[in-house]
mmCIF file of C-alpha atoms in Angstrom:
data_model
loop_
_atom_site.group_PDB
_atom_site.id
_atom_site.type_symbol
_atom_site.label_atom_id
_atom_site.label_comp_id
_atom_site.label_asym_id
_atom_site.label_seq_id
_atom_site.Cartn_x
_atom_site.Cartn_y
_atom_site.Cartn_z
ATOM 1 C CA MET A 1 5.460 32.263 -34.952
ATOM 2 C CA GLN A 2 6.480 35.869 -35.565
ATOM 3 C CA GLU A 3 10.076 36.873 -36.250
ATOM 4 C CA ILE A 4 11.649 40.307 -36.676
ATOM 5 C CA TRP A 5 14.430 40.203 -39.265
ATOM 6 C CA ILE A 6 17.186 42.611 -40.189
ATOM 7 C CA PRO A 7 17.367 41.929 -43.926
ATOM 8 C CA ARG A 8 20.078 44.492 -44.630
ATOM 9 C CA ILE A 9 21.923 47.430 -43.098
ATOM 10 C CA GLY A 10 19.721 50.483 -42.766
ATOM 11 C CA PRO A 11 17.491 52.695 -40.589
ATOM 12 C CA PRO A 12 14.851 51.256 -38.225
ATOM 13 C CA GLU A 13 12.381 50.944 -41.092
ATOM 14 C CA VAL A 14 14.338 48.047 -42.633
ATOM 15 C CA LEU A 15 13.124 45.713 -39.866
ATOM 16 C CA GLU A 16 10.776 43.083 -41.319
ATOM 17 C CA LEU A 17 8.086 41.040 -39.566
ATOM 18 C CA ARG A 18 7.879 37.488 -40.923
ATOM 19 C CA GLU A 19 6.027 34.289 -40.085
ATOM 20 C CA ALA A 20 7.814 30.961 -39.563
ATOM 21 C CA PRO A 21 6.996 27.503 -38.174
ATOM 22 C CA ASP A 22 7.408 27.073 -34.437
ATOM 23 C CA PRO A 23 10.829 25.552 -33.579
ATOM 24 C CA GLU A 24 11.063 22.221 -31.757
ATOM 25 C CA PRO A 25 13.309 21.848 -28.697
ATOM 26 C CA GLY A 26 16.122 19.326 -28.920
ATOM 27 C CA PRO A 27 17.749 17.310 -26.137
ATOM 28 C CA GLY A 28 18.362 19.433 -23.054
ATOM 29 C CA GLU A 29 16.357 22.342 -24.455
ATOM 30 C CA ILE A 30 13.055 24.054 -23.748
ATOM 31 C CA ARG A 31 10.772 26.135 -25.920
ATOM 32 C CA VAL A 32 9.465 29.415 -24.531
ATOM 33 C CA ARG A 33 6.371 31.299 -25.649
ATOM 34 C CA VAL A 34 7.785 34.802 -25.615
ATOM 35 C CA GLN A 35 5.742 37.495 -23.907
ATOM 36 C CA ALA A 36 8.401 40.232 -24.033
ATOM 37 C CA ALA A 37 11.831 40.662 -25.630
ATOM 38 C CA GLY A 38 14.310 43.309 -24.511
ATOM 39 C CA VAL A 39 15.708 45.913 -26.923
ATOM 40 C CA ASN A 40 19.321 47.016 -26.444
ATOM 41 C CA PHE A 41 21.755 49.434 -28.077
ATOM 42 C CA ALA A 42 23.647 46.433 -29.428
ATOM 43 C CA ASP A 43 20.545 45.641 -31.494
ATOM 44 C CA LEU A 44 20.636 49.097 -33.056
ATOM 45 C CA LEU A 45 24.335 48.785 -33.867
ATOM 46 C CA ALA A 46 23.735 45.340 -35.410
ATOM 47 C CA ARG A 47 21.050 46.811 -37.667
ATOM 48 C CA MET A 48 23.469 49.594 -38.654
ATOM 49 C CA GLY A 49 26.268 47.140 -39.459
ATOM 50 C CA LEU A 50 28.405 48.482 -36.600
ATOM 51 C CA TYR A 51 28.328 45.554 -34.162
ATOM 52 C CA PRO A 52 31.144 43.060 -34.823
ATOM 53 C CA ASP A 53 29.593 40.279 -32.704
ATOM 54 C CA ALA A 54 26.265 40.328 -34.557
ATOM 55 C CA PRO A 55 25.394 37.429 -36.873
ATOM 56 C CA LYS A 56 25.788 37.968 -40.596
ATOM 57 C CA LEU A 57 22.766 39.653 -42.150
ATOM 58 C CA PRO A 58 20.016 38.786 -42.835
ATOM 59 C CA ALA A 59 19.483 37.782 -39.210
ATOM 60 C CA VAL A 60 17.178 37.764 -36.215
ATOM 61 C CA ILE A 61 18.775 39.442 -33.197
ATOM 62 C CA GLY A 62 17.820 39.851 -29.545
ATOM 63 C CA TYR A 63 19.615 38.921 -26.318
ATOM 64 C CA GLU A 64 16.843 38.443 -23.734
ATOM 65 C CA VAL A 65 13.262 37.267 -23.442
ATOM 66 C CA ALA A 66 10.655 36.528 -20.812
ATOM 67 C CA GLY A 67 7.739 34.195 -21.306
ATOM 68 C CA VAL A 68 6.279 30.813 -20.432
ATOM 69 C CA VAL A 69 7.714 27.354 -21.080
ATOM 70 C CA ASP A 70 5.490 25.554 -23.585
ATOM 71 C CA ALA A 71 7.521 22.505 -24.673
ATOM 72 C CA LEU A 72 10.406 20.355 -23.387
ATOM 73 C CA GLY A 73 13.122 18.517 -25.246
ATOM 74 C CA SER A 74 14.234 15.043 -24.297
ATOM 75 C CA GLY A 75 15.990 14.741 -20.949
ATOM 76 C CA VAL A 76 14.372 17.864 -19.513
ATOM 77 C CA ALA A 77 11.941 17.759 -16.588
ATOM 78 C CA GLU A 78 12.293 21.295 -15.269
ATOM 79 C CA PRO A 79 11.249 24.005 -15.753
ATOM 80 C CA SER A 80 7.941 22.333 -16.550
ATOM 81 C CA PRO A 81 5.448 23.571 -19.169
ATOM 82 C CA GLY A 82 3.554 26.617 -17.912
ATOM 83 C CA THR A 83 6.473 27.898 -15.817
ATOM 84 C CA PRO A 84 7.150 31.653 -16.224
ATOM 85 C CA VAL A 85 10.827 32.148 -17.089
ATOM 86 C CA VAL A 86 13.364 34.730 -18.183
ATOM 87 C CA CYS A 87 16.190 33.730 -20.535
ATOM 88 C CA LEU A 88 19.307 35.034 -22.194
ATOM 89 C CA THR A 89 19.445 34.299 -25.921
ATOM 90 C CA ARG A 90 22.555 34.427 -28.044
ATOM 91 C CA PHE A 91 20.618 36.306 -30.697
ATOM 92 C CA GLY A 92 17.233 35.152 -31.954
ATOM 93 C CA GLY A 93 15.271 36.804 -29.143
ATOM 94 C CA TYR A 94 13.101 38.806 -31.555
ATOM 95 C CA ARG A 95 10.819 35.767 -31.982
ATOM 96 C CA SER A 96 7.488 34.806 -30.461
ATOM 97 C CA ARG A 97 8.883 31.299 -29.771
ATOM 98 C CA VAL A 98 12.485 30.644 -28.791
ATOM 99 C CA VAL A 99 14.386 27.476 -28.014
ATOM 100 C CA VAL A 100 17.126 27.689 -25.392
ATOM 101 C CA PRO A 101 19.117 25.253 -23.251
ATOM 102 C CA ALA A 102 17.140 24.556 -20.082
ATOM 103 C CA ALA A 103 20.095 25.812 -18.022
ATOM 104 C CA GLN A 104 19.713 29.290 -19.572
ATOM 105 C CA ALA A 105 16.192 29.731 -18.207
ATOM 106 C CA ALA A 106 15.591 31.249 -14.768
ATOM 107 C CA VAL A 107 12.208 30.985 -13.090
ATOM 108 C CA ARG A 108 10.529 34.360 -12.742
ATOM 109 C CA PRO A 109 9.596 35.377 -9.211
ATOM 110 C CA ALA A 110 5.885 35.596 -8.435
ATOM 111 C CA GLY A 111 4.549 39.051 -9.211
ATOM 112 C CA LEU A 112 7.234 39.932 -11.779
ATOM 113 C CA ASP A 113 5.514 40.345 -15.133
ATOM 114 C CA ALA A 114 7.158 39.449 -18.419
ATOM 115 C CA ALA A 115 7.908 43.011 -19.549
ATOM 116 C CA HIS A 116 9.724 43.904 -16.328
ATOM 117 C CA ALA A 117 11.491 40.531 -16.267
ATOM 118 C CA ALA A 118 12.762 41.086 -19.816
ATOM 119 C CA ALA A 119 14.195 44.402 -18.635
ATOM 120 C CA ILE A 120 16.551 42.684 -16.197
ATOM 121 C CA PRO A 121 19.052 40.311 -17.889
ATOM 122 C CA VAL A 122 21.218 42.475 -20.163
ATOM 123 C CA ASN A 123 20.930 45.720 -18.192
ATOM 124 C CA GLY A 124 21.110 44.097 -14.769
ATOM 125 C CA LEU A 125 23.956 41.741 -15.582
ATOM 126 C CA THR A 126 25.979 44.526 -17.207
ATOM 127 C CA ALA A 127 25.554 46.722 -14.126
ATOM 128 C CA TRP A 128 26.320 43.770 -11.818
ATOM 129 C CA MET A 129 29.509 42.875 -13.703
ATOM 130 C CA ILE A 130 30.728 46.484 -13.644
ATOM 131 C CA LEU A 131 29.801 47.410 -10.087
ATOM 132 C CA TYR A 132 30.100 44.212 -8.066
ATOM 133 C CA GLU A 133 32.498 41.958 -9.971
ATOM 134 C CA MET A 134 35.029 44.291 -11.578
ATOM 135 C CA GLY A 135 34.383 47.691 -9.995
ATOM 136 C CA ARG A 136 34.454 46.334 -6.412
ATOM 137 C CA LEU A 137 31.921 48.936 -5.317
ATOM 138 C CA ARG A 138 32.080 49.808 -1.617
ATOM 139 C CA GLU A 139 29.893 51.701 0.809
ATOM 140 C CA GLY A 140 30.397 55.441 0.454
ATOM 141 C CA ASP A 141 31.877 55.288 -3.067
ATOM 142 C CA ARG A 142 30.863 58.012 -5.495
ATOM 143 C CA VAL A 143 29.709 56.739 -8.890
ATOM 144 C CA LEU A 144 28.960 58.669 -12.079
ATOM 145 C CA VAL A 145 26.544 56.967 -14.476
ATOM 146 C CA HIS A 146 26.255 58.083 -18.095
ATOM 147 C CA SER A 147 22.811 57.593 -19.690
ATOM 148 C CA ALA A 148 21.359 57.578 -16.201
ATOM 149 C CA GLY A 149 17.795 57.178 -17.467
ATOM 150 C CA GLY A 150 18.504 54.145 -19.639
ATOM 151 C CA GLY A 151 18.113 50.518 -18.679
ATOM 152 C CA VAL A 152 21.686 50.066 -17.435
ATOM 153 C CA GLY A 153 21.589 53.449 -15.713
ATOM 154 C CA LEU A 154 18.513 52.580 -13.669
ATOM 155 C CA ALA A 155 19.750 49.070 -12.835
ATOM 156 C CA ALA A 156 23.078 50.584 -11.773
ATOM 157 C CA LEU A 157 21.300 53.108 -9.563
ATOM 158 C CA ASP A 158 19.568 50.340 -7.614
ATOM 159 C CA LEU A 159 22.781 48.321 -7.229
ATOM 160 C CA ILE A 160 24.718 51.403 -6.133
ATOM 161 C CA ARG A 161 22.135 52.288 -3.497
ATOM 162 C CA ALA A 162 22.016 48.668 -2.309
ATOM 163 C CA ARG A 163 25.729 48.950 -1.425
ATOM 164 C CA GLY A 164 25.344 52.272 0.364
ATOM 165 C CA ALA A 165 27.183 54.195 -2.361
ATOM 166 C CA VAL A 166 26.246 57.525 -3.979
ATOM 167 C CA ALA A 167 25.054 57.809 -7.591
ATOM 168 C CA GLU A 168 25.347 60.907 -9.767
ATOM 169 C CA GLY A 169 24.251 60.892 -13.372
ATOM 170 C CA LEU A 170 24.197 62.299 -16.877
ATOM 171 C CA ALA A 171 20.889 62.538 -18.732
ATOM 172 C CA GLY A 172 18.826 64.938 -20.789
ATOM 173 C CA ALA A 173 17.492 67.791 -18.657
ATOM 174 C CA THR A 174 13.860 66.755 -19.158
ATOM 175 C CA LYS A 175 14.588 63.528 -17.255
ATOM 176 C CA HIS A 176 16.257 65.108 -14.230
ATOM 177 C CA ALA A 177 13.253 65.592 -11.950
ATOM 178 C CA TRP A 178 12.164 61.958 -12.331
ATOM 179 C CA LEU A 179 15.715 60.667 -11.850
ATOM 180 C CA ARG A 180 16.264 62.738 -8.712
ATOM 181 C CA GLU A 181 13.067 61.326 -7.264
ATOM 182 C CA ARG A 182 14.318 57.868 -8.217
ATOM 183 C CA GLY A 183 17.504 58.311 -6.191
ATOM 184 C CA TYR A 184 20.234 60.122 -8.144
ATOM 185 C CA ALA A 185 21.980 62.610 -5.855
ATOM 186 C CA PHE A 186 23.081 65.020 -8.616
ATOM 187 C CA LEU A 187 22.514 65.214 -12.376
ATOM 188 C CA ALA A 188 24.083 67.080 -15.287
ATOM 189 C CA ASP A 189 22.685 67.649 -18.769
ATOM 190 C CA SER A 190 24.176 65.088 -21.154
ATOM 191 C CA ARG A 191 23.111 67.145 -24.162
ATOM 192 C CA ARG A 192 25.457 69.998 -23.247
ATOM 193 C CA GLU A 193 28.806 69.859 -24.983
ATOM 194 C CA ASP A 194 30.539 70.874 -21.739
ATOM 195 C CA TRP A 195 28.713 68.351 -19.537
ATOM 196 C CA ASP A 196 31.907 67.540 -17.662
ATOM 197 C CA ALA A 197 32.166 71.145 -16.394
ATOM 198 C CA ALA A 198 29.192 70.473 -14.098
ATOM 199 C CA PHE A 199 31.287 67.984 -12.104
ATOM 200 C CA ARG A 200 34.594 69.842 -11.859
ATOM 201 C CA GLY A 201 33.759 71.633 -8.649
ATOM 202 C CA ARG A 202 32.432 68.469 -7.028
ATOM 203 C CA PRO A 203 34.381 65.639 -5.346
ATOM 204 C CA PRO A 204 35.968 63.246 -7.890
ATOM 205 C CA PHE A 205 34.531 59.814 -8.535
ATOM 206 C CA ASP A 206 35.559 56.324 -7.465
ATOM 207 C CA LEU A 207 33.836 54.707 -10.435
ATOM 208 C CA ILE A 208 32.354 55.952 -13.715
ATOM 209 C CA LEU A 209 30.118 53.965 -16.084
ATOM 210 C CA ASP A 210 30.454 55.263 -19.663
ATOM 211 C CA ALA A 211 28.986 53.511 -22.703
ATOM 212 C CA SER A 212 29.249 56.558 -24.979
ATOM 213 C CA GLY A 213 32.735 56.042 -26.391
ATOM 214 C CA GLY A 214 34.985 58.433 -28.259
ATOM 215 C CA ARG A 215 36.017 61.644 -26.494
ATOM 216 C CA SER A 216 33.600 60.965 -23.658
ATOM 217 C CA TRP A 217 35.938 58.308 -22.252
ATOM 218 C CA SER A 218 38.863 60.736 -21.870
ATOM 219 C CA ARG A 219 36.629 63.328 -20.259
ATOM 220 C CA SER A 220 35.331 60.717 -17.827
ATOM 221 C CA LEU A 221 38.872 59.620 -16.930
ATOM 222 C CA ARG A 222 39.688 63.148 -15.815
ATOM 223 C CA LEU A 223 36.820 63.106 -13.310
ATOM 224 C CA LEU A 224 38.233 60.136 -11.381
ATOM 225 C CA ARG A 225 40.054 60.343 -8.079
ATOM 226 C CA PRO A 226 43.365 58.457 -7.665
ATOM 227 C CA GLY A 227 42.405 54.794 -7.449
ATOM 228 C CA GLY A 228 39.265 55.438 -9.491
ATOM 229 C CA ARG A 229 38.046 53.169 -12.263
ATOM 230 C CA LEU A 230 36.395 53.925 -15.605
ATOM 231 C CA ALA A 231 34.100 51.160 -16.882
ATOM 232 C CA VAL A 232 33.494 51.152 -20.645
ATOM 233 C CA PHE A 233 30.781 48.850 -21.927
ATOM 234 C CA GLY A 234 29.457 50.158 -25.237
ATOM 235 C CA PHE A 235 29.848 52.693 -28.006
ATOM 236 C CA SER A 236 26.485 54.416 -28.257
ATOM 237 C CA ALA A 237 28.080 57.461 -29.931
ATOM 238 C CA ASN A 238 28.140 55.391 -33.113
ATOM 239 C CA ALA A 239 24.333 55.147 -32.997
ATOM 240 C CA ALA A 240 23.791 58.914 -32.785
ATOM 241 C CA GLY A 241 21.907 58.833 -36.086
ATOM 242 C CA ARG A 242 19.450 56.256 -37.391
ATOM 243 C CA ARG A 243 21.607 55.328 -40.388
ATOM 244 C CA ARG A 244 25.119 53.982 -40.467
ATOM 245 C CA SER A 245 27.879 56.541 -40.798
ATOM 246 C CA LEU A 246 31.265 54.901 -41.283
ATOM 247 C CA LEU A 247 32.891 58.329 -41.138
ATOM 248 C CA ARG A 248 31.365 59.013 -37.715
ATOM 249 C CA ALA A 249 32.363 55.559 -36.478
ATOM 250 C CA LEU A 250 35.916 56.026 -37.736
ATOM 251 C CA ARG A 251 36.151 59.493 -36.184
ATOM 252 C CA ASN A 252 34.932 58.165 -32.810
ATOM 253 C CA LEU A 253 37.274 55.183 -32.851
ATOM 254 C CA VAL A 254 40.439 56.692 -34.306
ATOM 255 C CA PHE A 255 40.309 60.360 -33.393
ATOM 256 C CA GLY A 256 37.951 60.309 -30.429
ATOM 257 C CA ILE A 257 39.962 58.014 -28.166
ATOM 258 C CA SER A 258 43.108 59.574 -26.765
ATOM 259 C CA LEU A 259 45.926 57.025 -26.866
ATOM 260 C CA ARG A 260 47.851 59.191 -24.429
ATOM 261 C CA ASP A 261 45.071 59.120 -21.821
ATOM 262 C CA PHE A 262 44.713 55.343 -22.104
ATOM 263 C CA HIS A 263 48.401 54.494 -22.350
ATOM 264 C CA PRO A 264 49.468 52.115 -19.522
ATOM 265 C CA ILE A 265 52.159 54.544 -18.341
ATOM 266 C CA THR A 266 49.633 57.391 -18.127
ATOM 267 C CA LEU A 267 47.171 55.228 -16.209
ATOM 268 C CA MET A 268 49.917 54.085 -13.872
ATOM 269 C CA ASN A 269 51.128 57.609 -13.158
ATOM 270 C CA ARG A 270 47.583 58.839 -12.536
ATOM 271 C CA ASN A 271 46.599 55.805 -10.444
ATOM 272 C CA ARG A 272 43.511 55.164 -12.542
ATOM 273 C CA GLY A 273 42.086 52.003 -14.015
ATOM 274 C CA VAL A 274 39.967 51.131 -17.059
ATOM 275 C CA LEU A 275 37.538 48.211 -17.038
ATOM 276 C CA GLY A 276 35.974 46.755 -20.168
ATOM 277 C CA VAL A 277 32.682 44.851 -20.042
ATOM 278 C CA ASN A 278 30.973 43.033 -22.930
ATOM 279 C CA LEU A 279 28.178 40.782 -21.721
ATOM 280 C CA GLY A 280 27.983 39.175 -25.159
ATOM 281 C CA ARG A 281 31.454 37.699 -24.614
ATOM 282 C CA LEU A 282 30.510 35.878 -21.395
ATOM 283 C CA TRP A 283 28.744 32.891 -22.922
ATOM 284 C CA GLY A 284 31.541 30.644 -21.707
ATOM 285 C CA GLU A 285 30.761 31.703 -18.126
ATOM 286 C CA GLY A 286 27.220 30.373 -18.070
ATOM 287 C CA GLN A 287 27.222 29.134 -14.490
ATOM 288 C CA ARG A 288 28.542 32.419 -13.100
ATOM 289 C CA VAL A 289 26.144 34.492 -15.190
ATOM 290 C CA ALA A 290 23.203 32.305 -14.128
ATOM 291 C CA GLY A 291 24.189 32.886 -10.506
ATOM 292 C CA TRP A 292 24.259 36.666 -10.980
ATOM 293 C CA LEU A 293 20.889 36.579 -12.744
ATOM 294 C CA GLY A 294 19.463 34.621 -9.827
ATOM 295 C CA GLU A 295 20.752 37.297 -7.442
ATOM 296 C CA LEU A 296 19.171 40.039 -9.551
ATOM 297 C CA LEU A 297 15.825 38.253 -9.697
ATOM 298 C CA GLY A 298 15.999 37.853 -5.926
ATOM 299 C CA MET A 299 16.569 41.594 -5.575
ATOM 300 C CA ALA A 300 13.608 42.241 -7.871
ATOM 301 C CA ALA A 301 11.425 39.968 -5.743
ATOM 302 C CA ALA A 302 12.550 41.847 -2.624
ATOM 303 C CA GLY A 303 11.904 45.244 -4.227
ATOM 304 C CA SER A 304 15.486 46.523 -4.141
ATOM 305 C CA LEU A 305 15.882 46.137 -7.931
ATOM 306 C CA ARG A 306 13.129 48.114 -9.651
ATOM 307 C CA PRO A 307 13.131 47.546 -13.420
ATOM 308 C CA VAL A 308 11.374 50.289 -15.367
ATOM 309 C CA VAL A 309 9.578 49.639 -18.647
ATOM 310 C CA HIS A 310 9.337 52.764 -20.793
ATOM 311 C CA ALA A 311 7.270 51.185 -23.561
ATOM 312 C CA ARG A 312 5.864 47.868 -24.725
ATOM 313 C CA VAL A 313 5.980 47.907 -28.513
ATOM 314 C CA PRO A 314 4.307 45.204 -30.630
ATOM 315 C CA PHE A 315 6.467 43.161 -32.985
ATOM 316 C CA SER A 316 4.606 44.670 -35.945
ATOM 317 C CA ARG A 317 5.951 48.116 -34.959
ATOM 318 C CA ALA A 318 9.516 47.110 -34.141
ATOM 319 C CA ALA A 319 10.954 50.130 -35.960
ATOM 320 C CA GLU A 320 9.329 52.346 -33.327
ATOM 321 C CA ALA A 321 11.189 50.525 -30.548
ATOM 322 C CA HIS A 322 14.525 51.209 -32.246
ATOM 323 C CA ARG A 323 13.575 54.830 -32.929
ATOM 324 C CA ILE A 324 12.867 55.449 -29.224
ATOM 325 C CA LEU A 325 16.390 54.351 -28.311
ATOM 326 C CA HIS A 326 17.996 56.300 -31.155
ATOM 327 C CA ASP A 327 16.272 59.473 -29.986
ATOM 328 C CA ARG A 328 17.141 58.839 -26.308
ATOM 329 C CA GLU A 329 13.489 59.200 -25.339
ATOM 330 C CA ASN A 330 13.359 56.285 -22.954
ATOM 331 C CA LEU A 331 13.351 56.251 -19.199
ATOM 332 C CA GLY A 332 14.165 52.614 -18.603
ATOM 333 C CA LYS A 333 13.655 49.674 -20.921
ATOM 334 C CA VAL A 334 11.892 49.313 -24.236
ATOM 335 C CA VAL A 335 10.519 45.827 -24.854
ATOM 336 C CA LEU A 336 8.997 44.173 -27.893
ATOM 337 C CA VAL A 337 5.784 42.190 -27.432
ATOM 338 C CA PRO A 338 4.526 39.588 -29.947
ATOM 339 C CA ASP A 339 1.265 40.846 -31.452
ATOM 340 C CA GLU A 340 -0.588 37.821 -30.104
ATOM 341 C CA GLU A 341 0.433 38.887 -26.581
ATOM 342 C CA THR A 342 -0.530 42.571 -26.773
ATOM 343 C CA GLY A 343 -4.253 41.965 -26.431
ATOM 344 C CA ASP A 344 -4.906 45.495 -27.623
ATOM 345 C CA GLY A 345 -4.917 45.271 -31.381
ATOM 346 C CA GLY A 346 -1.223 45.912 -31.733
ATOM 347 C CA GLU A 347 -0.948 49.309 -30.036
ATOM 348 C CA SER A 348 2.131 50.096 -27.993
ATOM 349 C CA ALA A 349 1.706 50.882 -24.329
ATOM 350 C CA ALA A 350 3.858 52.623 -21.764
#
């Protein structure tokens, strides 16, 4: 099988493609022939040495895959070999064969291909946790979504619209026309230093999704109405370059976050709340997460959740997948495809 390793901290080019024997499933486990593996900002931060939850390097990362069951461990009858599935992986998803507990595999709905299925778990579950579980989204709420054209941003858009709420977004100006057509009611240019000025004359928000970190969180807080909630779920500002910068990370963490704005007394007096979401820390909630994933797959089957795949990149060109995210080029999800599954000589495809 193919594996993509991070041998050491560095830019995307450090990623290494290696060959290894196929793993064998143990009791209660299944083996999946991977057809697509999702790429997330956490993967970039792990490669840069800025993700505390990542395994010690050298390591194989990756949180989500879609493929076909090709072997069962003892005590497992379902899902049977040949069943299309989508799975969460606690790292190790950058492999062409993965072994997971059978309970972590969800059957893919008919008509949902592997690339679009792999775009759902991390992005969809993050948006679900923020909007439906913690954010208590209601009909008519106004929601601001940072990185509106990314995987979480597009999943959030569909969930917001499904509840009859209104989505506004931040994205690069070149993405605005497509995002408006997709369903965003208003957009501001995220590449402008004064992006928050575009919202000051508009009604304040009930909920804001901000994975940027640093000063962005304080600026988002100020755009909330009384009773509004800010959901923080990442720190993409630390991945602004392709190489690790400890100085930038320190500046974002220490000087970028206003302790005054986030002090409990300040939040109390302003009637605002802050929600923190880290999907990677929900492994102890497997049954709940599996239920949410089932709901998301049901929405995908019904057409109300519309995962977007920006690019399918072969394993042998994994550095390109990371570069796309670093440069904020993507509209939707970037997935990695084992070379044996590309069927096109290893060329990436949109």
